[in-house]
PDB file of C-alpha atoms in Angstrom:
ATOM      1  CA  UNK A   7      -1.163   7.554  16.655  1.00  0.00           C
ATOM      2  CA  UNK A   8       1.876   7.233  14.820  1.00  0.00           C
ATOM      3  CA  UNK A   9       2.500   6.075  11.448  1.00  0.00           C
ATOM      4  CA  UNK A  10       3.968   2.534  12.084  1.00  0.00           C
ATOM      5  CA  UNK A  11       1.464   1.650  14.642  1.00  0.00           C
ATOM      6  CA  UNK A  12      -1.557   2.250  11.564  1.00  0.00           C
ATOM      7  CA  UNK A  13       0.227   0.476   9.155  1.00  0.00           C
ATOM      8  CA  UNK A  14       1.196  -2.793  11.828  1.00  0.00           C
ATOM      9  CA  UNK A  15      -2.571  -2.889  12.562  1.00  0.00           C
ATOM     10  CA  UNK A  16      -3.431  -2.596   8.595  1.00  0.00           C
ATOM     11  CA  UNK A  17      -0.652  -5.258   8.329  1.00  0.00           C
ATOM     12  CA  UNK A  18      -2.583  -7.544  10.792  1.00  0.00           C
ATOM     13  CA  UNK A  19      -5.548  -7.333   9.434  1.00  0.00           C
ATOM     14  CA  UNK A  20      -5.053  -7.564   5.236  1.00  0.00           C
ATOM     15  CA  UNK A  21      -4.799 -11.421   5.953  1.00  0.00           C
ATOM     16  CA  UNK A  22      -6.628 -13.101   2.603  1.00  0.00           C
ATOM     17  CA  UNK A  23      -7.230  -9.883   1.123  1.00  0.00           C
ATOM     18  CA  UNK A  24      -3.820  -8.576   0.248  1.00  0.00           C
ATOM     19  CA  UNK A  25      -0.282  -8.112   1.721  1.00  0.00           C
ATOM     20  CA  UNK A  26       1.383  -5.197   2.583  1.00  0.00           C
ATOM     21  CA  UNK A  27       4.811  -4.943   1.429  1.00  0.00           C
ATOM     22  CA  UNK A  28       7.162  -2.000   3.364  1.00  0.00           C
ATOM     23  CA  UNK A  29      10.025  -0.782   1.962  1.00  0.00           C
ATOM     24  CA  UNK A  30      12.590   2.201   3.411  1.00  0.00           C
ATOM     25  CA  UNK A  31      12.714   5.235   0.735  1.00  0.00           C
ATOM     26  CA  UNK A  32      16.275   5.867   2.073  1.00  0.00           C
ATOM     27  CA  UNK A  33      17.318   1.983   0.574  1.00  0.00           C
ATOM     28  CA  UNK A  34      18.903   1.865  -2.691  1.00  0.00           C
ATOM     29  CA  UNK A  35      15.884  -0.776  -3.548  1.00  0.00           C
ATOM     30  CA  UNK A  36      13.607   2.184  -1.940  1.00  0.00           C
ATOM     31  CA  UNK A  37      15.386   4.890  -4.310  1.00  0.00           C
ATOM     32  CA  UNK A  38      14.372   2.677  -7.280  1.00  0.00           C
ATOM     33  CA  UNK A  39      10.955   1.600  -6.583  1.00  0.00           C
ATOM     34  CA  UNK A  40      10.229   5.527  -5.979  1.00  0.00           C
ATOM     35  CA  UNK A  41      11.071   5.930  -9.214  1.00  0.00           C
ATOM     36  CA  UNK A  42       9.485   3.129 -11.045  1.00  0.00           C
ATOM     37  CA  UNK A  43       5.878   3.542  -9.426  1.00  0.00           C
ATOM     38  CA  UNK A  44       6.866   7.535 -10.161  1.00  0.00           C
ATOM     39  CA  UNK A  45       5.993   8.339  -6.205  1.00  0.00           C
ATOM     40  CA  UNK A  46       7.219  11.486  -4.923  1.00  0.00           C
ATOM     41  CA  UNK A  47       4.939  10.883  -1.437  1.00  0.00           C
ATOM     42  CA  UNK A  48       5.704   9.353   1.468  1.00  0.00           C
ATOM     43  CA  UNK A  49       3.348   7.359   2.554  1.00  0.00           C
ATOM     44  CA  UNK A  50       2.149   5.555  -0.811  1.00  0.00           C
ATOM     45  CA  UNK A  51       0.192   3.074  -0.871  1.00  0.00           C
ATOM     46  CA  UNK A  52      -0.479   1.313  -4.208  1.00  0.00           C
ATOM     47  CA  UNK A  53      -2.882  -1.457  -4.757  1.00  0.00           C
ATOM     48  CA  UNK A  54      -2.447  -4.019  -7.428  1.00  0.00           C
ATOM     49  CA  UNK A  55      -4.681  -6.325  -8.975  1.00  0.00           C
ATOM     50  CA  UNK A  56      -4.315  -9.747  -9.795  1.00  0.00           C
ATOM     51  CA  UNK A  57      -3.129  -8.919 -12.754  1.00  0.00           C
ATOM     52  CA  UNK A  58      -0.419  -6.572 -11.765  1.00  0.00           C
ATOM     53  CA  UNK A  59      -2.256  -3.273 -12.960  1.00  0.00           C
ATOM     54  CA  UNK A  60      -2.526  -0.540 -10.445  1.00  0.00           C
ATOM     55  CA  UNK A  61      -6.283  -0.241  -8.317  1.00  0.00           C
ATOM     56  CA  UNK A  62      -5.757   3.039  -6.841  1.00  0.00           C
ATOM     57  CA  UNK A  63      -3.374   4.970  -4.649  1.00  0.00           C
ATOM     58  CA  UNK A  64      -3.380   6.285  -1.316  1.00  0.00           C
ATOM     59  CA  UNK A  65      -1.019   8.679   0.279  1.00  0.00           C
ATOM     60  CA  UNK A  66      -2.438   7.984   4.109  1.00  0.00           C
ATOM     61  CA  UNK A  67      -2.931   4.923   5.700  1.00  0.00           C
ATOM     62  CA  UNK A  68      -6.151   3.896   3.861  1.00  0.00           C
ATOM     63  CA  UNK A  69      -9.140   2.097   6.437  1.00  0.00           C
ATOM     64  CA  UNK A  70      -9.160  -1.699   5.493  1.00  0.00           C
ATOM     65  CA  UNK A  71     -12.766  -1.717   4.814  1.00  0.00           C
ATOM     66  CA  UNK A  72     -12.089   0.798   1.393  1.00  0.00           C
ATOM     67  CA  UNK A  73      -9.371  -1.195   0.257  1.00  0.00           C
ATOM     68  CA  UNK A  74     -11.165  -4.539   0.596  1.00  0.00           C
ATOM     69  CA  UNK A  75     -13.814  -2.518  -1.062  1.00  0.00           C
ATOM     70  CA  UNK A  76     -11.793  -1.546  -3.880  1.00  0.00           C
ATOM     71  CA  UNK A  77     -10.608  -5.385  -4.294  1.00  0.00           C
ATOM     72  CA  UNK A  78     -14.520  -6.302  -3.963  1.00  0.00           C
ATOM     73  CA  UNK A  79     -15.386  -3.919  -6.645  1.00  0.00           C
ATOM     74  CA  UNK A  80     -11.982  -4.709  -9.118  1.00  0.00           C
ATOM     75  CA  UNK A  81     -13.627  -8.514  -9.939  1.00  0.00           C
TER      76      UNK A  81
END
């Protein structure tokens, strides 16, 4: 299974729960962000709270049923 194919069907399902933003670490935007969330690994996935503060971080596709988890238990 290849990378894009995990993250569409994560993608498809995050509906309510969150959105999944992708961005290409080769962009000048991508260069940046790297840098401001201080992420050397490729895949990261960061989740955010409501109020902007970081949840946890994942450097695999993560299973939607732990991150909704982790939203569940950030209340």
């Amino acid at each position: 299974m290849s990378m894009k194919s995990a993250v569409d069907r994560l993608d498809q399902k995050s509906g309510k729960y969150f959105q999944v933003v992708r961005v290409g670490i080769h962009t000048e935007f991508g260069s940046y962000l790297k840098r401001e969330v201080g992420s050397e690994l490729v895949p990261a996935f960061i989740l955010y709270g409501d109020d902007g503060m970081e949840l946890n971080r994942f450097h695999n596709v993560p299973d939607f049923k732990e991150l909704k988890s982790k939203l569940v238990g950030s209340d």
